[in-house]
């Protein structure tokens, strides 16, 4: 039973336009959400995060929106650049047996076309 | 920037061999993790550690074992590799050890393991 879902395996966007990556979750106990970026044959690198007490967090070209009622979060990249081409994972954390655990989605491969 | 290192980056090995994947971090983090990821799939937690001499199994069952003799070192061992073990193995650490929210995982570059 997948608790964090990224239903779009891939996305192509023209350079300079907005990229929107979506993530849905099923467990209302999640209280912290993260986005990671991963290049082939490398480990994921942290991009941006949001706490469940907020509905928006912004860092430069990256903005994450959280809609708790819909159990949905999205990552907006504006403007998109060719270097943004990578796989993006969303992750959610919840308290389990006294410690926070992270549940990852399956990733969305973003391709930014020059 | 994260200072967490994994070796080797790539490993191709025959069935039945014993292998150890190395992971070291210089950030003094107490909590360390091993994730396994196949292409197009989510990252699955297979092992974690709260600190020295602490190891726990993760959500995904794995035939691998881990040890934590030193804070900075968290190696993963497969006693007898099989083709089903072919995957990418990612090591990570966290500063606050999962005791609070609003923290993040720092990942190493991963080891791509291929068992023939």
Short mmCIF file of C-alpha atoms in Angstrom, two decimals:
data_model
loop_
_atom_site.label_atom_id
_atom_site.label_comp_id
_atom_site.label_asym_id
_atom_site.label_seq_id
_atom_site.Cartn_x
_atom_site.Cartn_y
_atom_site.Cartn_z
CA UNK A 1 0.00 0.00 0.00
CA UNK A 2 1.78 3.09 -1.26
CA UNK A 3 1.34 5.99 1.14
CA UNK A 4 3.10 8.57 -1.02
CA UNK A 5 2.21 8.61 -4.69
CA UNK A 6 3.66 10.42 -7.66
CA UNK A 7 1.30 9.46 -10.43
CA UNK A 8 3.21 11.08 -13.27
CA UNK A 9 6.33 9.06 -14.06
CA UNK A 10 7.60 11.70 -16.45
CA UNK A 11 7.12 15.31 -17.48
CA UNK A 12 8.57 17.38 -20.31
CA UNK A 13 8.64 21.16 -20.16
CA UNK A 14 10.08 23.84 -22.38
CA UNK A 15 12.96 25.88 -20.98
CA UNK A 16 11.72 29.05 -19.29
CA UNK A 17 8.25 27.68 -18.61
CA UNK A 18 6.84 26.43 -15.32
CA UNK A 19 7.32 22.82 -14.20
CA UNK A 20 4.69 21.46 -11.82
CA UNK A 21 5.37 18.16 -10.11
CA UNK A 22 2.61 16.59 -8.05
CA UNK A 23 2.52 14.29 -5.06
CA UNK A 24 -0.41 12.76 -3.19
CA UNK A 25 -0.39 11.06 0.18
CA UNK A 26 -2.87 8.94 2.05
CA UNK A 27 -1.87 9.24 5.71
CA UNK A 28 -3.08 12.35 7.52
CA UNK A 29 -0.43 11.75 10.22
CA UNK A 30 2.34 12.96 7.92
CA UNK A 31 3.52 16.33 9.22
CA UNK A 32 6.60 17.17 7.20
CA UNK A 33 7.18 16.92 3.48
CA UNK A 34 10.37 17.10 1.45
CA UNK A 35 11.37 17.20 -2.20
CA UNK A 36 14.58 15.61 -3.42
CA UNK A 37 16.27 15.81 -6.80
CA UNK A 38 18.23 12.88 -8.18
CA UNK A 39 20.56 12.66 -11.15
CA UNK A 40 21.38 9.23 -12.65
CA UNK A 41 23.93 7.22 -10.67
CA UNK A 42 23.93 9.81 -7.87
CA UNK A 43 22.23 10.07 -4.51
CA UNK A 44 19.22 12.31 -3.96
CA UNK A 45 19.91 15.89 -2.93
CA UNK A 46 17.56 17.90 -0.76
CA UNK A 47 15.64 20.61 -2.58
CA UNK A 48 12.93 22.11 -0.40
CA UNK A 49 10.62 21.14 2.44
CA UNK A 50 7.38 22.21 4.07
CA UNK A 51 5.85 21.67 7.47
CA UNK A 52 2.19 20.72 7.75
CA UNK A 53 1.49 23.99 9.56
CA UNK A 54 2.24 25.91 6.36
CA UNK A 55 0.67 25.84 2.93
CA UNK A 56 3.54 27.35 0.95
CA UNK A 57 7.31 27.52 1.09
CA UNK A 58 9.49 29.29 -1.40
CA UNK A 59 13.21 29.10 -2.15
CA UNK A 60 14.38 30.90 -5.24
CA UNK A 61 12.91 29.26 -8.32
CA UNK A 62 11.34 26.48 -6.24
CA UNK A 63 8.01 26.69 -4.43
CA UNK A 64 6.21 23.90 -2.66
CA UNK A 65 2.47 24.09 -2.02
CA UNK A 66 0.65 21.92 0.48
CA UNK A 67 -3.08 21.26 0.45
CA UNK A 68 -3.78 19.23 3.58
CA UNK A 69 -7.48 18.78 2.95
CA UNK A 70 -6.71 17.21 -0.42
CA UNK A 71 -3.58 15.44 0.90
CA UNK A 72 -1.70 16.88 -2.02
CA UNK A 73 1.53 18.76 -2.48
CA UNK A 74 3.16 20.18 -5.54
CA UNK A 75 6.56 21.53 -6.50
CA UNK A 76 6.71 24.49 -8.88
CA UNK A 77 9.90 25.35 -10.71
CA UNK A 78 9.90 28.74 -12.41
CA UNK A 79 11.58 29.30 -14.78
CA UNK A 80 12.62 25.78 -15.69
CA UNK A 81 16.19 25.28 -16.85
CA UNK A 82 17.85 22.37 -18.69
CA UNK A 83 19.92 21.67 -15.55
CA UNK A 84 16.68 20.92 -13.71
CA UNK A 85 16.31 17.73 -15.75
CA UNK A 86 16.39 14.97 -13.13
CA UNK A 87 14.13 12.65 -11.18
CA UNK A 88 12.22 14.38 -8.40
CA UNK A 89 11.08 12.46 -5.33
CA UNK A 90 8.64 13.67 -2.76
CA UNK A 91 8.87 12.28 0.74
CA UNK A 92 6.72 12.50 3.85
CA UNK A 93 7.64 11.91 7.44
CA UNK A 94 5.62 10.76 10.40
CA UNK A 95 6.30 9.73 13.95
CA UNK A 96 6.55 5.94 14.19
CA UNK A 97 7.59 4.15 17.37
CA UNK A 98 9.17 7.27 18.77
CA UNK A 99 11.13 8.31 15.73
CA UNK A 100 10.37 10.05 12.46
CA UNK A 101 10.40 7.85 9.37
CA UNK A 102 10.49 9.00 5.77
CA UNK A 103 8.27 7.51 3.07
CA UNK A 104 9.27 8.22 -0.52
CA UNK A 105 7.25 8.35 -3.71
CA UNK A 106 8.31 6.63 -6.92
CA UNK A 107 9.64 9.81 -8.50
CA UNK A 108 8.84 11.93 -11.55
CA UNK A 109 11.41 12.28 -14.30
CA UNK A 110 11.51 15.91 -15.44
CA UNK A 111 12.99 16.78 -18.79
CA UNK A 112 13.48 20.45 -19.57
CA UNK A 113 13.83 21.04 -23.29
CA UNK A 114 16.17 23.76 -24.52
CA UNK B 1 26.81 20.43 1.76
CA UNK B 2 26.57 16.83 2.85
CA UNK B 3 29.76 14.96 3.70
CA UNK B 4 28.65 11.38 3.29
CA UNK B 5 30.60 8.99 1.16
CA UNK B 6 29.84 5.63 -0.34
CA UNK B 7 32.20 3.17 -1.96
CA UNK B 8 32.30 1.61 -4.42
CA UNK B 9 30.13 3.64 -6.81
CA UNK B 10 29.65 0.62 -9.05
CA UNK B 11 30.11 -3.06 -8.31
CA UNK B 12 29.65 -6.02 -10.65
CA UNK B 13 30.05 -9.33 -8.92
CA UNK B 14 29.25 -13.00 -9.39
CA UNK B 15 26.60 -14.96 -7.54
CA UNK B 16 27.63 -16.31 -4.16
CA UNK B 17 30.27 -13.69 -3.40
CA UNK B 18 30.38 -11.82 -0.11
CA UNK B 19 30.31 -8.05 -0.47
CA UNK B 20 30.48 -5.04 1.81
CA UNK B 21 29.21 -1.63 0.78
CA UNK B 22 30.94 1.16 2.66
CA UNK B 23 29.32 4.33 4.00
CA UNK B 24 31.00 7.05 6.02
CA UNK B 25 29.91 10.49 7.15
CA UNK B 26 31.95 13.25 8.71
CA UNK B 27 29.06 15.30 10.08
CA UNK B 28 28.82 13.51 13.43
CA UNK B 29 25.25 12.46 12.76
CA UNK B 30 23.85 9.86 15.11
CA UNK B 31 21.24 8.40 12.81
CA UNK B 32 22.16 6.62 9.61
CA UNK B 33 20.08 4.76 7.05
CA UNK B 34 20.35 2.37 4.12
CA UNK B 35 17.82 2.64 1.32
CA UNK B 36 17.39 0.39 -1.70
CA UNK B 37 16.04 1.71 -4.95
CA UNK B 38 15.16 0.04 -8.23
CA UNK B 39 14.55 2.11 -11.39
CA UNK B 40 11.13 3.74 -11.38
CA UNK B 41 10.46 2.67 -7.83
CA UNK B 42 10.41 4.43 -4.50
CA UNK B 43 13.29 4.36 -2.07
CA UNK B 44 12.80 1.55 0.43
CA UNK B 45 14.33 1.72 3.90
CA UNK B 46 16.18 -1.53 4.63
CA UNK B 47 18.26 -0.66 7.71
CA UNK B 48 18.81 2.20 10.13
CA UNK B 49 20.84 2.97 13.20
CA UNK B 50 20.31 5.40 16.09
CA UNK B 51 23.97 5.38 17.03
CA UNK B 52 26.91 3.16 17.93
CA UNK B 53 25.92 -0.48 18.52
CA UNK B 54 22.34 0.25 17.43
CA UNK B 55 20.89 -1.31 14.27
CA UNK B 56 17.28 -1.84 13.22
CA UNK B 57 15.61 -3.40 10.22
CA UNK B 58 13.64 -1.10 7.98
CA UNK B 59 10.34 -1.44 6.22
CA UNK B 60 11.61 -3.62 3.37
CA UNK B 61 12.93 -7.04 4.26
CA UNK B 62 16.52 -7.49 3.20
CA UNK B 63 19.03 -10.33 3.40
CA UNK B 64 21.78 -7.81 4.05
CA UNK B 65 23.20 -7.00 7.48
CA UNK B 66 24.69 -3.81 8.91
CA UNK B 67 26.96 -2.82 11.75
CA UNK B 68 27.65 0.43 13.60
CA UNK B 69 30.88 0.21 15.54
CA UNK B 70 31.81 3.84 14.99
CA UNK B 71 29.53 6.86 14.66
CA UNK B 72 30.87 7.78 11.25
CA UNK B 73 30.79 4.32 9.67
CA UNK B 74 27.76 2.21 8.67
CA UNK B 75 28.72 -0.63 6.32
CA UNK B 76 26.25 -3.00 4.69
CA UNK B 77 27.15 -6.64 4.02
CA UNK B 78 25.70 -9.32 1.80
CA UNK B 79 27.06 -12.74 2.76
CA UNK B 80 26.11 -14.39 -0.53
CA UNK B 81 25.11 -12.10 -3.38
CA UNK B 82 22.34 -13.15 -5.78
CA UNK B 83 20.96 -11.57 -8.96
CA UNK B 84 17.87 -10.48 -6.98
CA UNK B 85 20.18 -8.19 -4.98
CA UNK B 86 20.91 -6.12 -8.08
CA UNK B 87 19.83 -2.59 -7.18
CA UNK B 88 21.05 0.83 -6.15
CA UNK B 89 21.93 1.13 -2.47
CA UNK B 90 21.80 4.57 -0.91
CA UNK B 91 23.23 5.51 2.47
CA UNK B 92 21.93 8.54 4.34
CA UNK B 93 22.29 10.30 7.67
CA UNK B 94 20.31 12.87 9.62
CA UNK B 95 21.40 15.45 12.14
CA UNK B 96 18.57 15.25 14.62
CA UNK B 97 18.15 11.51 14.49
CA UNK B 98 14.49 11.51 13.69
CA UNK B 99 13.50 12.74 17.12
CA UNK B 100 11.89 15.83 15.74
CA UNK B 101 10.30 17.00 12.58
CA UNK B 102 11.77 19.62 10.25
CA UNK B 103 14.96 17.80 9.51
CA UNK B 104 16.26 16.30 6.32
CA UNK B 105 18.25 13.33 5.15
CA UNK B 106 21.66 13.72 3.58
CA UNK B 107 22.41 11.05 0.99
CA UNK B 108 25.60 9.58 -0.35
CA UNK B 109 26.14 9.06 -4.07
CA UNK B 110 24.97 5.47 -3.89
CA UNK B 111 26.39 2.11 -4.94
CA UNK B 112 25.00 0.50 -8.06
CA UNK B 113 25.26 -3.23 -7.47
CA UNK B 114 24.95 -5.76 -10.28
CA UNK B 115 25.04 -9.46 -9.41
CA UNK B 116 25.55 -11.77 -12.37
#
